[in-house]
Amino acid sequence: MLERELTTVLSKEAAKPFIEHLGMQTIGDLLWHLPRRHYRRGDLTDFADIEVGEFVTLAARITNVASHTSYPRGKALQRTIVTISDGRRSLDLVFFNLKRFQLAKLVKGESGMFSGTVNRFNSKLQLQHPEWELFDDLDDSQQNAWVSGLVPVYPATKKVSSLSIRKAVRTVLERVDLAEVTDAVPQHVRESHGLMRFGEALGAYHVAESDERLEEAKRALKWHEALQLQASLVVMREFTRRLASTARPAGALLAEFDSRLPFDLTPDQHRIGDQIAADLDRQHPMHRLVQGEVGSGKTMVALRAMLQVAETGGQSVMLAPTEVLASQHFRSIVDSLGPELAAKLNPVLITGQQPAAERKRSALAAASGQSLIAVGTHALISKKTTFADVGLVVIDEQHRFGVGQREALRSKGVEPHTLLLTATPIPRTVAMTVFGDLDVSELRTMPAGRTPIGTHVVSERQSPGLMARAWQRVGEEIADGRQAFVVCPAIEPGEAERGADLLSADPAGAELPGAGAQPTMADVATTLERLRHVDALRGVRMAALTGAMSADEKDAVMRAYAAGDIDLLVATTVIEVGVNVPNATVMVVLDADRFGLSQLHQLRGRVGRGEHPGLCLLVTSAPPTSTAGERVAALAATTDGFAIAEFDLAQRHEGDVLGRRQSGVVSSLKVLRVGEDADIIREARIAAGELIEDDPLLERTPTLRQAVAALSAEARVALQSA
């Protein structure tokens, strides 16, 4: 039914704009183009109560109609002014290029109802392109329905209006029987949860007689999406459990490493380490996500897993999203292992921008099995890079990689164990919705010695003079022998850092040192030059670091900064993850409102990693009451990354959050909201588990099976397995 071509129910002429401008081909494409909201035209408004900006519905008589045609830029533009009156007051309705049959109906003396938003033009109130119906065309019940009915508002374009979509949907609903639409939610599940059939719910969401009916339809559609998604995740999870993998029990290498640690592991590191150790000792592949606060010790957890795998001669491959992070991980692993263990495991670094000879040596060591740990960037995925026996794949900052890239790395071994790491805390409902096929562990306790980071908003809008104090504060830290970061969203004027999680901000940009309000984003090149002339920073050794620099240049700058040869680093988000300089204590983020909350939290985690407390100054010109201002204030109010993630989910559309999975699974969500629908997601998870336990390949529910297979390639493969 829903797969039928749109032209089977709409004329080719009527369907043309939907096909050309909205990419719709089928009935399903149109009906799944759901209203973004509904409104009620409302009770009739008294002319005396009309106010600018309000949506009103007026019952009135047409007292005058005047049309005038002009030719701006050579094109005819007909402007029609229809004056309506309640007998005491009048109001103008303004239309542009009315169709002839519409103009023929709007004649003096006719009465009807007119709905729209009031605006003012030349000191006179008016409605532009209002909706209207004449009383002669409606009986009493239709008049009542016109006033009280819920009106859907659709996502529209300049070429296809919400009104035209509404009319097309009504035409389709009149010509097709949605009772014939097959339902992915089995009957017994619908009945046990009191759900409408899918077809009925789809129709009711477009044309609802009441708020209660609309909510009932919305709940059914949410269940429809939740069950498909959860069934997909359960199918993939069960499929993984049936695969055969090499067990990697812990042994002397891990015991030797633990005995030499100069510090105690945190309770969470112990707990998650035990979970991973048990996973690795099983004969099916581990699929675990470890999420933890910035600086909570995820790399240590991963390294201990690598040592367990190395005990049986297996290799561990660690994938990082940037050269800077890969190099940082490599140095950290070598230092943590110490000379003796490093000699046994022979860690190597493999990146795309290494000198050819160095990369060749590392690749040969990995291919021959001489190296049991390989750390690198996308170069690890290259067909030219091979391994002897990959037992563990570790993917850091997993949201930076697509499913295809992750699977390409896993294919280097025979069903290797997989450990995903993220320092971007994921709200529980998101984890349940997107990572339901994984075991999820949370690292919340921080290693001993880490001090809380003080975070403050520097509002240029409220106190322009605060910037001078901010640079003075940076100068004081440097004078005390510490180091600082200044972060900008752009590399050069008008050029944002690639990969930055930038948001559209308020029109006013941040003020850079010594300048007035800038309409563009703060950039590294300009900021570095201006900071050289700030009195409080005279004599400070400064350098720039951006993603546009070569690997050698970035590595040289980071080595110099880590060695204390650079006092202040002006950088883009290239320092967001993996940069560990314990002597860095202060960070200034310019145009902080341009960044996403999770990215700001990551950036903030670059300071205060040593014995001295950290300070983060978030510079913004966004009004405190604006969405951007509230986002920055929320970050300053807490250092709890999980609380920040929940706030981020509540404020931003979950598409922005879920999109980081890059699997395509969540892109089809239309009405399910993971921030609001935890109960539905949880119930659907239970129902999906019961269905698949009873029928692993969903053979008795073909519609659900087809829907699950369409969600992702992984689920399709799982369902096709024996």
XYZ file of C-alpha atoms in Angstrom, residues 41-52 54-60 84-91 114 116 118 125 127 147:
33
model
C -7.936 27.946 14.646
C -9.665 28.643 17.921
C -12.728 30.457 19.033
C -13.778 33.412 16.931
C -11.843 36.561 17.846
C -13.618 39.836 18.515
C -12.279 42.611 16.298
C -11.805 44.707 19.434
C -9.350 42.169 20.859
C -6.999 41.990 17.859
C -3.306 42.459 18.696
C -0.221 42.410 16.478
C -1.521 36.995 17.532
C -3.152 34.243 15.493
C -6.831 35.117 15.103
C -9.977 33.685 13.538
C -12.535 36.285 12.496
C -16.134 35.980 11.305
C -16.754 38.953 9.019
C -13.463 42.706 5.946
C -15.651 44.152 8.716
C -17.722 43.035 11.702
C -19.992 46.058 11.160
C -17.983 48.324 13.468
C -14.311 47.795 12.676
C -12.441 46.733 9.569
C -9.261 44.848 8.682
C -10.653 34.227 8.071
C -4.046 34.266 10.184
C -1.946 39.850 12.641
C -3.557 46.064 10.909
C -3.521 39.561 7.694
C -13.081 26.654 13.913
